[in-house]
mmCIF file of C-alpha atoms in Angstrom:
data_model
loop_
_atom_site.group_PDB
_atom_site.id
_atom_site.type_symbol
_atom_site.label_atom_id
_atom_site.label_comp_id
_atom_site.label_asym_id
_atom_site.label_seq_id
_atom_site.Cartn_x
_atom_site.Cartn_y
_atom_site.Cartn_z
ATOM 1 C CA UNK T 17 134.189 -19.357 64.807
ATOM 2 C CA UNK T 18 134.902 -15.582 66.396
ATOM 3 C CA UNK T 19 133.068 -12.515 64.718
ATOM 4 C CA UNK T 20 134.764 -9.319 65.029
ATOM 5 C CA UNK T 21 134.260 -5.406 64.670
ATOM 6 C CA UNK T 22 136.661 -6.006 61.565
ATOM 7 C CA UNK T 23 134.701 -8.962 60.111
ATOM 8 C CA UNK T 24 131.573 -6.960 59.794
ATOM 9 C CA UNK T 25 131.243 -5.702 55.949
ATOM 10 C CA UNK T 26 127.853 -5.068 55.119
ATOM 11 C CA UNK T 27 126.211 -1.814 54.929
ATOM 12 C CA UNK T 28 123.852 -2.747 58.149
ATOM 13 C CA UNK T 29 126.612 -4.453 60.100
ATOM 14 C CA UNK T 30 128.819 -1.090 60.038
ATOM 15 C CA UNK T 31 128.377 0.528 63.173
ATOM 16 C CA UNK T 32 130.101 3.713 61.747
ATOM 17 C CA UNK T 33 127.637 3.615 59.490
ATOM 18 C CA UNK T 34 124.994 5.238 62.039
ATOM 19 C CA UNK T 35 126.567 7.017 64.602
ATOM 20 C CA UNK T 36 129.812 9.271 65.116
ATOM 21 C CA UNK T 37 132.355 9.780 66.962
ATOM 22 C CA UNK T 38 135.646 11.656 68.671
ATOM 23 C CA UNK T 39 138.567 9.039 66.293
ATOM 24 C CA UNK T 40 140.750 9.197 69.465
ATOM 25 C CA UNK T 41 137.849 7.240 70.618
ATOM 26 C CA UNK T 42 138.017 4.601 67.960
ATOM 27 C CA UNK T 43 139.561 1.684 70.217
ATOM 28 C CA UNK T 44 136.745 2.089 73.178
ATOM 29 C CA UNK T 45 133.757 2.292 70.711
ATOM 30 C CA UNK T 46 135.219 -1.339 68.875
ATOM 31 C CA UNK T 47 135.178 -2.448 72.741
ATOM 32 C CA UNK T 48 131.985 -1.729 73.583
ATOM 33 C CA UNK T 49 130.971 -3.184 70.459
ATOM 34 C CA UNK T 50 132.713 -5.854 70.398
ATOM 35 C CA UNK T 51 131.509 -6.239 74.494
ATOM 36 C CA UNK T 52 127.863 -5.903 73.886
ATOM 37 C CA UNK T 53 128.359 -8.228 70.776
ATOM 38 C CA UNK T 54 129.241 -11.005 73.086
ATOM 39 C CA UNK T 55 126.526 -10.525 75.334
ATOM 40 C CA UNK T 56 124.057 -10.467 72.306
ATOM 41 C CA UNK T 57 125.243 -13.545 71.136
ATOM 42 C CA UNK T 58 124.918 -15.505 74.459
ATOM 43 C CA UNK T 59 121.850 -14.194 76.050
ATOM 44 C CA UNK T 60 120.418 -15.642 72.146
ATOM 45 C CA UNK T 61 122.028 -19.174 73.276
ATOM 46 C CA UNK T 62 121.003 -18.828 77.185
ATOM 47 C CA UNK T 63 117.437 -18.396 75.072
ATOM 48 C CA UNK T 64 117.659 -20.969 73.254
ATOM 49 C CA UNK T 65 118.461 -23.486 75.663
ATOM 50 C CA UNK T 66 115.366 -22.353 77.842
ATOM 51 C CA UNK T 67 113.597 -22.644 74.899
ATOM 52 C CA UNK T 68 114.966 -25.942 74.029
ATOM 53 C CA UNK T 69 114.616 -27.059 77.586
ATOM 54 C CA UNK T 70 111.149 -26.064 77.750
ATOM 55 C CA UNK T 71 109.660 -28.035 74.813
ATOM 56 C CA UNK T 72 111.662 -30.814 75.882
ATOM 57 C CA UNK T 73 109.805 -30.982 78.921
ATOM 58 C CA UNK T 74 106.250 -30.460 77.061
ATOM 59 C CA UNK T 75 107.551 -33.430 74.943
ATOM 60 C CA UNK T 76 107.403 -35.471 78.272
ATOM 61 C CA UNK T 77 111.179 -35.506 79.155
ATOM 62 C CA UNK T 78 112.092 -34.813 82.760
ATOM 63 C CA UNK T 79 115.006 -31.426 81.995
ATOM 64 C CA UNK T 80 115.958 -29.137 85.079
ATOM 65 C CA UNK T 81 118.624 -26.601 83.736
ATOM 66 C CA UNK T 82 119.333 -26.139 87.580
ATOM 67 C CA UNK T 83 120.520 -29.851 88.110
ATOM 68 C CA UNK T 84 124.288 -30.767 87.440
ATOM 69 C CA UNK T 85 123.946 -34.237 85.979
ATOM 70 C CA UNK T 86 121.212 -33.217 83.313
ATOM 71 C CA UNK T 87 121.247 -34.702 80.459
ATOM 72 C CA UNK T 88 121.691 -31.766 77.502
ATOM 73 C CA UNK T 89 121.172 -34.288 74.562
ATOM 74 C CA UNK T 90 117.223 -34.507 75.250
ATOM 75 C CA UNK T 91 117.758 -31.117 73.490
ATOM 76 C CA UNK T 92 119.129 -31.860 70.332
ATOM 77 C CA UNK T 93 115.545 -32.156 68.485
ATOM 78 C CA UNK T 94 114.715 -28.460 69.758
ATOM 79 C CA UNK T 95 116.870 -26.381 67.970
ATOM 80 C CA UNK T 96 115.618 -22.018 67.378
ATOM 81 C CA UNK T 97 114.921 -21.133 63.547
ATOM 82 C CA UNK T 98 118.014 -19.042 63.669
ATOM 83 C CA UNK T 99 120.033 -22.131 64.366
ATOM 84 C CA UNK T 100 120.935 -24.838 61.955
ATOM 85 C CA UNK T 101 120.232 -28.571 63.414
ATOM 86 C CA UNK T 102 124.366 -29.746 62.615
ATOM 87 C CA UNK T 103 125.225 -25.980 64.831
ATOM 88 C CA UNK T 104 122.831 -26.410 67.569
ATOM 89 C CA UNK T 105 124.068 -30.817 67.642
ATOM 90 C CA UNK T 106 128.103 -29.704 67.800
ATOM 91 C CA UNK T 107 126.531 -27.247 69.815
ATOM 92 C CA UNK T 108 125.249 -29.155 73.048
ATOM 93 C CA UNK T 109 128.370 -31.858 72.478
ATOM 94 C CA UNK T 110 130.360 -28.510 73.512
ATOM 95 C CA UNK T 111 127.904 -28.033 76.570
ATOM 96 C CA UNK T 112 127.485 -31.860 77.286
ATOM 97 C CA UNK T 113 129.747 -32.073 80.187
ATOM 98 C CA UNK T 114 130.435 -32.027 84.288
ATOM 99 C CA UNK T 115 132.010 -28.715 84.100
ATOM 100 C CA UNK T 116 130.872 -26.741 82.380
ATOM 101 C CA UNK T 117 127.640 -28.113 83.883
ATOM 102 C CA UNK T 118 128.893 -27.157 87.029
ATOM 103 C CA UNK T 119 129.578 -23.378 85.959
ATOM 104 C CA UNK T 120 126.625 -23.379 84.226
ATOM 105 C CA UNK T 121 124.597 -24.198 87.636
ATOM 106 C CA UNK T 122 126.641 -21.847 89.539
ATOM 107 C CA UNK T 123 126.780 -19.524 87.000
ATOM 108 C CA UNK T 124 122.911 -19.362 87.154
ATOM 109 C CA UNK T 125 122.465 -19.447 91.141
ATOM 110 C CA UNK T 126 125.378 -15.818 90.799
ATOM 111 C CA UNK T 127 122.853 -14.114 88.303
ATOM 112 C CA UNK T 128 119.700 -14.507 90.365
ATOM 113 C CA UNK T 129 121.256 -13.138 93.764
ATOM 114 C CA UNK T 130 121.643 -9.758 95.002
ATOM 115 C CA UNK T 131 123.546 -8.366 98.322
ATOM 116 C CA UNK T 132 121.519 -8.579 101.033
ATOM 117 C CA UNK T 133 120.545 -12.870 100.251
ATOM 118 C CA UNK T 134 117.698 -11.216 98.123
ATOM 119 C CA UNK T 135 116.818 -11.988 94.218
ATOM 120 C CA UNK T 136 116.551 -9.268 92.050
ATOM 121 C CA UNK T 137 113.516 -8.745 91.271
ATOM 122 C CA UNK T 138 111.023 -6.292 89.077
ATOM 123 C CA UNK T 139 107.689 -5.665 87.907
ATOM 124 C CA UNK T 140 107.851 -5.066 84.701
ATOM 125 C CA UNK T 141 107.585 -8.656 82.455
ATOM 126 C CA UNK T 142 110.362 -8.640 79.630
ATOM 127 C CA UNK T 143 110.110 -5.525 78.847
ATOM 128 C CA UNK T 144 113.086 -3.044 78.844
ATOM 129 C CA UNK T 145 113.964 -0.230 81.454
ATOM 130 C CA UNK T 146 113.955 2.599 78.238
ATOM 131 C CA UNK T 147 110.410 0.955 76.873
ATOM 132 C CA UNK T 148 108.705 1.489 80.381
ATOM 133 C CA UNK T 149 110.064 5.007 80.736
ATOM 134 C CA UNK T 150 109.055 5.475 76.887
ATOM 135 C CA UNK T 151 105.456 4.607 77.819
ATOM 136 C CA UNK T 152 105.344 6.806 80.808
ATOM 137 C CA UNK T 153 106.399 9.409 78.911
ATOM 138 C CA UNK T 154 103.714 9.340 76.567
ATOM 139 C CA UNK T 155 101.045 8.550 78.892
ATOM 140 C CA UNK T 156 102.153 12.280 80.634
ATOM 141 C CA UNK T 157 102.006 14.259 77.855
ATOM 142 C CA UNK T 158 105.001 13.130 76.409
ATOM 143 C CA UNK T 159 106.185 14.430 79.656
ATOM 144 C CA UNK T 160 109.356 11.826 80.518
ATOM 145 C CA UNK T 161 109.163 10.584 83.885
ATOM 146 C CA UNK T 162 112.327 11.003 87.054
ATOM 147 C CA UNK T 163 114.360 7.832 87.799
ATOM 148 C CA UNK T 164 113.235 7.502 90.971
ATOM 149 C CA UNK T 165 109.548 7.147 89.084
ATOM 150 C CA UNK T 166 110.550 4.303 86.141
ATOM 151 C CA UNK T 167 112.320 2.732 89.665
ATOM 152 C CA UNK T 168 109.525 2.982 91.420
ATOM 153 C CA UNK T 169 107.074 1.514 88.318
ATOM 154 C CA UNK T 170 109.102 -1.104 87.757
ATOM 155 C CA UNK T 171 110.297 -2.201 91.366
ATOM 156 C CA UNK T 172 106.709 -1.693 93.647
ATOM 157 C CA UNK T 173 104.569 -4.772 93.646
ATOM 158 C CA UNK T 174 101.630 -4.664 91.685
ATOM 159 C CA UNK T 175 98.182 -3.771 93.120
ATOM 160 C CA UNK T 176 95.465 -6.722 92.269
ATOM 161 C CA UNK T 177 94.435 -3.916 89.630
ATOM 162 C CA UNK T 178 97.645 -4.444 88.078
ATOM 163 C CA UNK T 179 98.239 -0.795 88.707
ATOM 164 C CA UNK T 180 100.993 1.061 90.992
ATOM 165 C CA UNK T 181 102.158 4.418 91.787
ATOM 166 C CA UNK T 182 104.769 6.696 92.562
ATOM 167 C CA UNK T 183 103.409 6.519 96.419
ATOM 168 C CA UNK T 184 101.017 3.791 97.175
ATOM 169 C CA UNK T 185 103.006 0.163 97.098
ATOM 170 C CA UNK T 186 105.261 -2.230 98.405
ATOM 171 C CA UNK T 187 108.901 -2.700 96.858
ATOM 172 C CA UNK T 188 109.789 -5.996 95.646
ATOM 173 C CA UNK T 189 113.059 -5.733 98.330
ATOM 174 C CA UNK T 190 113.746 -4.158 100.770
ATOM 175 C CA UNK T 191 116.840 -3.324 99.101
ATOM 176 C CA UNK T 192 114.923 -1.244 96.985
ATOM 177 C CA UNK T 193 113.170 0.644 99.541
ATOM 178 C CA UNK T 194 116.420 1.793 101.069
ATOM 179 C CA UNK T 195 117.972 2.171 97.095
ATOM 180 C CA UNK T 196 114.779 4.958 97.384
ATOM 181 C CA UNK T 197 114.583 6.135 100.405
ATOM 182 C CA UNK T 198 118.636 7.280 100.815
ATOM 183 C CA UNK T 199 118.435 8.634 96.860
ATOM 184 C CA UNK T 200 115.093 10.884 98.152
ATOM 185 C CA UNK T 201 116.804 12.296 101.028
ATOM 186 C CA UNK T 202 120.203 12.387 99.105
ATOM 187 C CA UNK T 203 117.805 14.573 96.144
ATOM 188 C CA UNK T 204 116.495 17.030 98.949
ATOM 189 C CA UNK T 205 119.671 17.258 100.463
ATOM 190 C CA UNK T 206 121.305 18.476 96.996
ATOM 191 C CA UNK T 207 118.830 19.600 95.498
ATOM 192 C CA UNK T 208 116.246 21.328 97.921
ATOM 193 C CA UNK T 209 112.953 20.061 99.332
ATOM 194 C CA UNK T 210 110.962 20.972 96.438
ATOM 195 C CA UNK T 211 110.712 18.216 93.843
ATOM 196 C CA UNK T 212 109.740 20.591 91.021
ATOM 197 C CA UNK T 213 113.744 21.424 92.439
ATOM 198 C CA UNK T 214 114.772 18.138 91.219
ATOM 199 C CA UNK T 215 116.959 16.939 87.921
ATOM 200 C CA UNK T 216 115.069 13.984 86.138
ATOM 201 C CA UNK T 217 117.952 12.289 87.311
ATOM 202 C CA UNK T 218 121.507 12.784 89.057
ATOM 203 C CA UNK T 219 123.234 9.092 87.793
ATOM 204 C CA UNK T 220 126.487 9.847 90.769
ATOM 205 C CA UNK T 221 123.316 10.073 93.294
ATOM 206 C CA UNK T 222 121.768 7.100 92.263
ATOM 207 C CA UNK T 223 125.235 5.424 91.839
ATOM 208 C CA UNK T 224 126.190 6.467 95.433
ATOM 209 C CA UNK T 225 122.751 4.958 96.578
ATOM 210 C CA UNK T 226 123.420 1.496 95.040
ATOM 211 C CA UNK T 227 127.220 0.962 95.681
ATOM 212 C CA UNK T 228 128.612 0.981 92.174
ATOM 213 C CA UNK T 229 128.109 -0.319 88.859
ATOM 214 C CA UNK T 230 128.287 -3.757 89.306
ATOM 215 C CA UNK T 231 130.119 -6.037 85.999
ATOM 216 C CA UNK T 232 128.695 -2.760 84.040
ATOM 217 C CA UNK T 233 125.183 -2.665 85.114
ATOM 218 C CA UNK T 234 123.806 -0.707 87.663
ATOM 219 C CA UNK T 235 120.888 -1.590 89.717
ATOM 220 C CA UNK T 236 117.248 -1.167 88.956
ATOM 221 C CA UNK T 237 118.197 0.370 85.740
ATOM 222 C CA UNK T 238 120.752 -2.673 84.477
ATOM 223 C CA UNK T 239 123.745 -1.125 81.353
ATOM 224 C CA UNK T 240 121.121 1.852 79.741
ATOM 225 C CA UNK T 241 120.798 3.606 82.314
#
């Protein structure tokens, strides 16, 4: 069953109940809304499969999500609360075929691979960059961090105490280090060497440093820059 923009009937489901925009942007807003819903839907199903796999392994089974020959029937007893058993079993029936499993393993590898054959990493756990930025601002008397400060906080290796700062620590990948250096250099060239004259963020310079958007996401910050 598909659920789209025009199917949202309750007050809390209507985006226009909470936000306003130029009516000429209706088509674009609908596109963005449906794309985000699709991503969230796929992410939730992925989380459901991961949770079921973990529970299955705890029960003594051997389930490897990276094995294209895996038997997904092992996941049937472990649906999440928001999924009815009937729908969950039907979904597993759809997924449990060779083509879907091979594509799934390939997609997983693609998501785990960045340029330069490095795995995309950050040190922020499951916390979104926006949430991390809010915490940093709160700890700094309400002053928000710069783009580079936030990137350093989330992409430098932690010390033994679990802390890191903008001028200590090693980046998690060589690409992170190169991006930070290039962005810093570009800021100095554009605004001068005094950091106090630098803006919190220059999106154009950051996009240049990371090589532009990739599938709607920007390296270091995802889809919410």
